[in-house]
Amino acid sequence: MLQLYHAEPGANSLKSMLCLKEKGLDFVSHYLNLAEFEQHNPEFVRINPNGQVPALVHNGQVITESTLINEYIEDVFAEPPLRPADPVARWQMRFWTKFVDEYFCPALSVLGWQQIIKPMVEHLSEEEFEAKIARIPLKEQRDKWRTAATQSFPQEQLDDCTYKVDVSLQKIENALAKDDWVAGPDFTLADISCFAMISPMPMFYSALMNENRTPHCMDWHARMMERPAVIETLAMAHKPLPTSAR
Amino acid sequence: MLQLYHAEPGANSLKSMLCLKEKGLDFVSHYLNLAEFEQHNPEFVRINPNGQVPALVHNGQVITESTLINEYIEDVFAEPPLRPADPVARWQMRFWTKFVDEYFCPALSVLGWQQIIKPMVEHLSEEEFEAKIARIPLKEQRDKWRTAATQSFPQEQLDDCTYKVDVSLQKIENALAKDDWVAGPDFTLADISCFAMISPMPMFYSALMNENRTPHCMDWHARMMERPAVIETLAMAHKPLPTSAR
């Protein structure tokens, strides 16, 4: 049996939800509301000691880290293949999933946190806030929460992150100018990783991603939005999603 | 034909050199002297536009990113296997190689840069230094070089990196207390990734890594140092290595 602990269909949660759907795999969905800090609940921290979603449970074994969850799903459920058979094409695919994890996602994450954390915590008393922070397993995550909630990130860091998001989009744009899909002629886990980041960007980052600046990204985004697996996955949203991300 | 562009047998270069040696694969070695900024030479930037080592060239195809180079080598040259066949064990292995890339290596890298960059550039005039910086393809790398060379990293950042290096060692220590090798009962790419970082640490980080604090790491390090592939790889050093790292 497959169980997935996940948040809304966005970012890293979307990455693994979409991989399961593209494979046509049934899974038990366990929704965690990040706005209620449910990923730091003791019951979930027993499943993933880092207190981070998504987490896949397969026959009782916990598998974490969205990119590695997707490689695991591919290792266990080979059909339909989302990883190229040719080793060079496979390397190319992994180059993108690694790029998303180490460059695109961390930059986008800071910009997202800057937007969402303050409204999530401003109704809490200092004691309530400290109690929430104390449950976060990773020091790095505690530091990031505290910065986002109490003092904002420095403008220099926000500018640097915006630069990196733009570099990421331009790299993907250049790739899509050459091929139909991010890592080449076939739809792969690279498309899933990139779409997990880009999904709401035509609405929220329209200054960076639009018909003039990134026409191939816009076309690819439209093709992604027509895939049955994408439609099904985005329909799993618990909160209303903005129109362009549905 | 296999060709590897690499620096001294340490860190990311060591990771791919060691993988090739463990596989018993012959390769043409192209040594780049980082102290002379040779990784930013136009000839090498044509091979890897990011100007970073290592880079593997296999039948004319350039493969970059040490962790992905090793997955590629494993995809093409299956024997002897350095990646477990069991999907859960394989996920466990990738958990470690990802942890090294995203947590352990970036922290260790800042501490290393703090030590080595200033002596590398202090004999340069400002003009010579700016000319070196101008050749670096990645903005992030230019920023990192400039910080390390001219103003040092902030003490808070250095302390944070030391904390992360210690967390990394303790995690590896806990893994090695349970199993002979980092990712389980078998020697895998996880051992190669971790050793690429840890190789000189008993000498240079003896306050963190020693018989009292990390006895299992010390034992594993000694077993690693006896492997023929490790002996051969470390013997490829162009500059004398400290005794404990030979």
XYZ file of C-alpha atoms in Angstrom:
492
model
C 0.000 0.000 0.000
C 1.141 3.525 -0.816
C 0.451 6.438 1.511
C 1.551 10.007 0.880
C 1.762 12.678 3.550
C 1.582 15.990 1.748
C 0.434 19.597 1.883
C -1.411 21.507 -0.851
C -0.499 20.513 -4.440
C 2.398 22.966 -4.722
C 6.196 22.882 -4.576
C 7.726 19.693 -3.137
C 4.366 18.119 -2.233
C 3.151 18.604 -5.809
C 6.334 16.961 -7.083
C 5.542 13.587 -5.535
C 1.726 13.798 -5.844
C 2.129 14.375 -9.567
C 4.626 11.540 -9.999
C 2.174 9.086 -8.369
C -0.688 10.367 -10.539
C 1.378 10.197 -13.751
C 2.151 6.577 -12.872
C -1.536 5.910 -12.332
C -0.831 4.664 -8.805
C -3.513 4.665 -6.116
C -2.388 6.107 -2.813
C -3.890 7.045 0.516
C -3.660 10.821 0.827
C -2.794 12.274 4.239
C -3.202 16.038 4.048
C -1.185 18.178 6.457
C -2.200 21.817 6.854
C 1.047 23.801 6.941
C -0.869 26.912 8.059
C -1.684 24.953 11.225
C 1.924 23.679 11.506
C 0.654 20.099 11.241
C 3.971 18.940 9.734
C 5.503 19.497 13.178
C 2.909 17.390 14.998
C 4.556 14.613 17.026
C 2.583 11.980 15.067
C 4.103 13.180 11.798
C 7.596 13.764 13.231
C 7.552 10.077 14.170
C 7.101 9.370 10.445
C 9.575 11.953 9.141
C 11.933 13.103 11.918
C 12.735 16.228 9.877
C 9.062 17.293 10.041
C 8.903 17.968 6.298
C 6.430 17.000 3.597
C 6.095 15.078 1.394
C 6.758 11.655 2.920
C 5.823 8.427 1.170
C 5.051 5.265 3.128
C 5.266 2.116 1.042
C 4.635 -1.231 2.744
C 5.503 0.402 6.065
C 8.802 1.892 4.852
C 9.108 5.677 5.044
C 10.697 7.354 1.995
C 11.462 11.091 2.210
C 12.793 13.937 0.024
C 10.514 14.584 -2.945
C 13.175 14.113 -5.625
C 14.289 10.821 -4.068
C 10.661 9.745 -3.575
C 10.204 10.149 -7.326
C 13.382 8.169 -8.122
C 12.109 5.480 -5.699
C 8.679 5.371 -7.365
C 10.477 4.998 -10.707
C 12.693 2.210 -9.316
C 9.678 0.267 -8.006
C 6.988 1.079 -10.577
C 8.777 1.244 -13.920
C 5.731 1.882 -16.140
C 5.068 4.283 -17.684
C 8.718 5.397 -17.569
C 9.335 8.940 -16.336
C 13.114 8.473 -16.435
C 14.849 8.055 -19.825
C 16.505 4.688 -20.527
C 19.519 6.283 -22.243
C 22.194 7.130 -19.620
C 23.019 10.556 -21.092
C 19.340 11.534 -21.241
C 18.939 10.214 -17.704
C 21.870 12.354 -16.537
C 20.271 15.338 -18.271
C 17.021 14.656 -16.408
C 18.861 14.441 -13.079
C 20.763 17.625 -13.855
C 17.385 19.403 -13.851
C 15.957 17.774 -10.734
C 19.190 18.638 -8.903
C 19.115 22.193 -10.253
C 15.562 22.592 -8.955
C 16.532 21.258 -5.524
C 19.736 23.223 -5.065
C 19.082 26.496 -6.890
C 15.528 27.170 -8.069
C 13.539 25.846 -5.098
C 15.613 27.424 -2.285
C 15.349 30.859 -3.957
C 11.630 30.526 -4.637
C 11.086 29.225 -1.122
C 12.538 32.340 0.536
C 10.302 34.587 -1.596
C 7.285 32.434 -0.739
C 8.051 32.396 2.963
C 8.436 36.166 2.985
C 4.824 36.349 1.724
C 3.092 33.668 3.761
C 4.722 33.198 7.158
C 3.854 36.535 8.776
C 0.102 36.227 8.086
C 0.294 32.651 9.442
C 1.779 33.650 12.780
C 0.625 37.217 13.453
C -2.448 36.042 15.390
C -0.246 34.024 17.777
C 0.966 35.334 21.115
C 4.741 35.265 21.668
C 4.277 32.194 23.867
C 2.194 30.395 21.256
C 4.736 31.290 18.573
C 7.654 30.012 20.676
C 5.754 26.786 21.333
C 5.279 26.310 17.575
C 8.970 26.989 16.904
C 10.086 24.615 19.657
C 8.409 21.683 17.874
C 10.379 22.178 14.628
C 12.981 19.396 14.469
C 15.638 21.067 12.277
C 17.645 24.054 13.545
C 17.855 25.477 10.005
C 14.062 25.387 9.755
C 13.664 27.014 13.189
C 16.024 29.812 12.086
C 14.166 30.289 8.779
C 10.769 30.415 10.514
C 12.002 32.908 13.093
C 13.527 35.181 10.440
C 10.450 35.084 8.239
C 8.047 35.603 11.131
C 9.769 38.296 13.114
C 12.151 40.373 11.021
C 11.727 39.638 7.300
C 14.623 38.497 5.168
C 17.163 41.214 4.271
C 16.320 43.030 1.022
C 19.678 41.958 -0.431
C 18.722 38.308 0.099
C 15.272 38.834 -1.439
C 16.841 40.530 -4.484
C 19.320 37.681 -4.832
C 16.466 35.164 -4.704
C 14.476 37.053 -7.340
C 17.605 37.034 -9.540
C 17.934 33.259 -9.065
C 14.275 32.604 -9.853
C 14.705 34.611 -13.054
C 17.919 32.733 -13.974
C 16.025 29.479 -13.398
C 13.146 30.512 -15.643
C 15.543 31.630 -18.383
C 17.417 28.310 -18.228
C 14.146 26.394 -18.543
C 13.032 28.733 -21.340
C 16.266 27.989 -23.250
C 15.788 24.244 -22.775
C 12.171 24.407 -23.987
C 13.230 26.433 -27.048
C 15.196 23.359 -28.137
C 12.942 20.485 -27.065
C 9.283 19.860 -26.273
C 10.073 18.909 -22.670
C 12.576 20.232 -20.141
C 15.124 17.405 -20.397
C 14.626 16.513 -24.069
C 12.031 15.040 -26.398
C 10.241 13.040 -23.662
C 8.177 14.006 -20.636
C 10.256 13.087 -17.547
C 10.682 13.702 -13.841
C 12.467 16.928 -14.869
C 9.145 18.335 -16.096
C 7.509 17.278 -12.855
C 10.219 18.957 -10.755
C 10.121 22.189 -12.747
C 6.325 22.315 -12.902
C 6.102 21.786 -9.146
C 7.902 25.131 -8.818
C 6.438 26.961 -11.800
C 2.792 25.904 -11.539
C 1.438 29.194 -10.046
C 4.096 31.515 -11.498
C 2.172 32.899 -14.509
C -0.145 34.405 -11.913
C 2.220 35.276 -9.048
C 5.390 36.065 -10.994
C 3.900 37.481 -14.184
C 6.658 40.092 -14.410
C 9.179 37.270 -14.830
C 7.075 34.643 -16.600
C 4.866 35.849 -19.436
C 4.287 35.507 -23.192
C 7.005 38.029 -24.036
C 9.822 36.941 -21.724
C 9.226 33.182 -21.587
C 6.986 32.100 -24.491
C 8.217 28.494 -24.480
C 7.674 28.212 -20.720
C 4.134 29.554 -21.167
C 3.402 27.023 -23.915
C 4.850 24.166 -21.856
C 2.853 25.330 -18.820
C -0.354 25.241 -20.887
C 0.478 21.706 -22.107
C 1.217 20.617 -18.541
C -2.133 22.007 -17.365
C -3.927 19.791 -19.894
C -2.389 16.546 -18.654
C -4.988 14.406 -16.839
C -2.535 13.735 -13.989
C -1.982 17.465 -13.466
C -5.725 18.185 -13.524
C -6.370 15.418 -10.995
C -3.517 16.491 -8.736
C -4.421 20.182 -8.653
C -8.024 19.155 -7.929
C -6.740 17.692 -4.641
C -6.310 21.238 -3.286
C -7.943 21.727 0.130
C -7.876 25.506 -0.098
C -9.128 27.339 -3.199
C -6.270 27.799 -5.647
C -5.908 30.925 -7.802
C -7.555 30.448 -11.204
C -4.337 30.145 -13.194
C -3.028 27.368 -10.964
C -6.110 25.162 -11.194
C 36.981 6.658 -23.989
C 36.632 8.201 -20.531
C 38.296 11.477 -19.627
C 38.030 13.183 -16.255
C 38.800 16.836 -15.652
C 39.546 17.143 -11.958
C 41.550 18.930 -9.278
C 43.435 17.322 -6.378
C 41.875 14.109 -4.983
C 39.647 15.926 -2.482
C 35.984 16.921 -2.168
C 33.928 16.726 -5.369
C 36.891 15.777 -7.577
C 37.723 12.877 -5.255
C 34.099 11.735 -5.436
C 34.241 10.941 -9.146
C 37.912 9.892 -9.272
C 37.188 7.310 -6.589
C 34.063 6.028 -8.315
C 36.014 5.405 -11.542
C 38.812 3.655 -9.601
C 36.361 1.487 -7.607
C 34.846 0.412 -10.941
C 38.323 -0.423 -12.247
C 37.786 1.923 -15.207
C 40.717 3.429 -17.111
C 40.396 7.135 -17.742
C 42.491 9.958 -19.111
C 43.218 12.315 -16.216
C 43.178 16.063 -16.934
C 44.464 17.846 -13.846
C 43.348 21.435 -13.272
C 45.271 23.488 -10.713
C 42.641 25.424 -8.754
C 45.401 27.549 -7.154
C 46.113 28.821 -10.663
C 42.357 29.233 -11.406
C 42.672 26.770 -14.285
C 39.006 25.743 -13.933
C 38.114 29.187 -15.290
C 40.336 28.870 -18.385
C 38.331 29.393 -21.569
C 39.332 25.903 -22.796
C 37.742 24.303 -19.735
C 34.721 26.626 -19.657
C 33.975 25.367 -23.179
C 33.753 21.876 -21.636
C 31.841 22.842 -18.485
C 30.206 26.277 -18.890
C 29.940 26.515 -15.083
C 33.745 26.334 -14.774
C 33.589 23.669 -12.090
C 35.391 20.360 -11.607
C 34.960 17.468 -11.911
C 33.682 16.975 -15.460
C 33.573 13.598 -17.170
C 33.798 13.274 -20.934
C 32.550 9.929 -22.233
C 32.589 9.337 -25.993
C 32.542 13.093 -26.494
C 29.577 13.732 -24.174
C 30.237 16.021 -21.207
C 28.732 14.867 -17.887
C 28.924 17.266 -14.911
C 28.045 17.375 -11.180
C 30.036 14.783 -9.226
C 27.010 13.020 -7.709
C 25.343 12.757 -11.118
C 28.635 11.686 -12.720
C 28.697 8.781 -10.279
C 25.058 7.834 -11.015
C 25.929 8.009 -14.727
C 28.991 5.782 -14.282
C 26.758 3.329 -12.411
C 24.116 3.462 -15.185
C 26.717 2.720 -17.889
C 29.176 0.452 -16.071
C 27.078 -1.707 -13.776
C 29.884 -3.877 -12.349
C 30.896 -3.981 -9.590
C 27.660 -2.406 -8.326
C 28.095 0.664 -6.102
C 24.329 1.249 -5.947
C 22.121 -1.277 -4.103
C 19.635 -3.277 -6.194
C 16.908 -3.047 -3.523
C 14.872 0.172 -4.038
C 14.724 1.040 -0.320
C 18.487 0.559 0.079
C 18.986 2.605 -3.089
C 16.836 5.400 -1.673
C 18.883 5.247 1.529
C 22.083 5.596 -0.516
C 20.682 8.593 -2.388
C 19.533 10.149 0.861
C 23.216 10.323 1.864
C 24.574 11.577 -1.450
C 21.915 14.309 -1.406
C 22.687 15.137 2.219
C 26.363 15.532 1.334
C 25.547 17.805 -1.617
C 23.001 20.018 0.116
C 24.197 20.167 3.708
C 27.629 18.708 4.497
C 29.593 19.902 1.448
C 28.335 23.524 1.341
C 29.220 23.983 5.038
C 32.638 22.356 4.693
C 33.291 24.331 1.530
C 32.858 27.714 3.252
C 35.281 26.683 6.009
C 37.771 25.457 3.407
C 37.503 28.608 1.313
C 38.056 30.743 4.379
C 41.416 28.950 4.802
C 42.686 28.704 1.258
C 41.451 31.581 -0.901
C 43.310 34.466 0.749
C 46.749 32.822 0.431
C 45.880 32.033 -3.198
C 45.135 35.615 -4.155
C 47.213 37.814 -1.820
C 50.139 37.952 -4.283
C 47.830 39.336 -7.007
C 47.427 43.028 -7.752
C 43.859 44.366 -7.658
C 43.835 44.357 -11.457
C 45.055 40.771 -11.642
C 42.475 39.721 -9.052
C 39.620 41.431 -10.925
C 40.748 39.752 -14.148
C 40.591 36.364 -12.401
C 37.126 37.099 -11.003
C 35.827 38.292 -14.370
C 36.504 34.857 -15.902
C 34.294 33.010 -13.369
C 31.088 32.015 -15.202
C 28.666 31.800 -12.245
C 27.614 34.922 -10.338
C 27.309 32.895 -7.102
C 30.893 31.734 -7.508
C 32.130 35.269 -8.243
C 30.395 36.486 -5.064
C 31.856 33.630 -3.003
C 35.388 34.268 -4.324
C 35.146 37.982 -3.656
C 33.893 37.461 -0.111
C 36.535 34.879 0.715
C 39.352 36.879 -0.860
C 38.621 40.360 0.375
C 36.580 40.412 3.555
C 36.298 36.917 5.096
C 32.955 35.285 5.758
C 31.072 36.675 8.784
C 31.903 34.839 12.026
C 28.219 33.917 12.433
C 28.320 32.121 9.070
C 31.565 30.340 9.962
C 30.086 29.191 13.293
C 26.961 27.964 11.520
C 29.111 26.002 9.064
C 31.138 24.433 11.860
C 27.850 23.415 13.512
C 26.663 21.814 10.258
C 29.934 19.938 9.730
C 29.589 18.567 13.267
C 25.927 17.594 12.698
C 27.027 15.822 9.508
C 29.758 13.876 11.282
C 27.381 12.874 14.072
C 24.799 11.648 11.562
C 27.430 9.563 9.785
C 28.706 8.309 13.162
C 25.177 7.159 14.079
C 24.792 5.380 10.746
C 28.148 3.630 11.129
C 27.242 2.530 14.663
C 24.453 0.450 13.071
C 26.073 -0.796 9.858
C 29.533 -1.383 8.431
C 29.005 1.181 5.683
C 27.232 4.546 5.580
C 24.061 3.426 3.774
C 23.856 -0.128 5.150
C 25.701 -3.442 4.987
C 27.278 -2.773 1.573
C 29.884 -0.319 0.312
C 28.057 2.168 -1.956
C 28.266 5.594 -3.580
C 27.209 6.943 -0.158
C 30.594 5.909 1.277
C 32.323 7.549 -1.676
C 30.381 10.811 -1.209
C 31.009 10.938 2.538
C 34.677 9.964 2.248
C 35.230 12.636 -0.397
C 34.350 15.148 2.338
C 35.837 13.384 5.359
C 39.107 12.145 3.905
C 41.406 14.808 5.498
C 39.224 15.542 8.551
C 41.019 13.409 11.165
C 43.958 15.762 10.582
C 42.271 19.107 9.906
C 39.159 18.746 12.069
C 40.522 16.593 14.860
C 38.481 18.507 17.442
C 35.311 17.239 15.745
C 36.485 13.878 14.397
C 38.529 11.718 16.744
C 38.521 8.383 18.587
C 36.414 9.736 21.442
C 33.737 11.675 19.573
C 33.410 9.603 16.397
C 34.938 6.156 16.939
C 32.883 4.497 14.189
C 33.808 7.216 11.704
C 37.470 6.724 12.601
C 37.229 2.969 12.084
C 35.397 3.428 8.757
C 37.997 6.011 7.679
C 40.779 3.516 8.409
C 38.963 0.820 6.397
C 38.435 3.274 3.538
C 42.162 4.154 3.553
C 43.020 0.477 3.023
C 40.924 0.085 -0.123
C 43.116 -0.247 -3.228
C 40.951 2.274 -5.133
C 41.401 4.847 -2.348
C 45.175 4.288 -2.199
C 45.450 4.665 -5.987
C 43.232 7.764 -6.080
C 45.015 9.610 -3.280
C 48.348 8.742 -4.968
C 47.169 10.902 -7.909
C 47.784 14.031 -5.801
C 49.902 16.632 -7.596
C 50.752 18.523 -4.429
C 52.008 16.744 -1.309
C 49.072 15.731 0.872
C 49.218 15.797 4.671
C 50.304 12.421 6.043
C 46.914 11.417 7.397
C 45.219 12.022 4.061
C 47.596 9.910 1.978
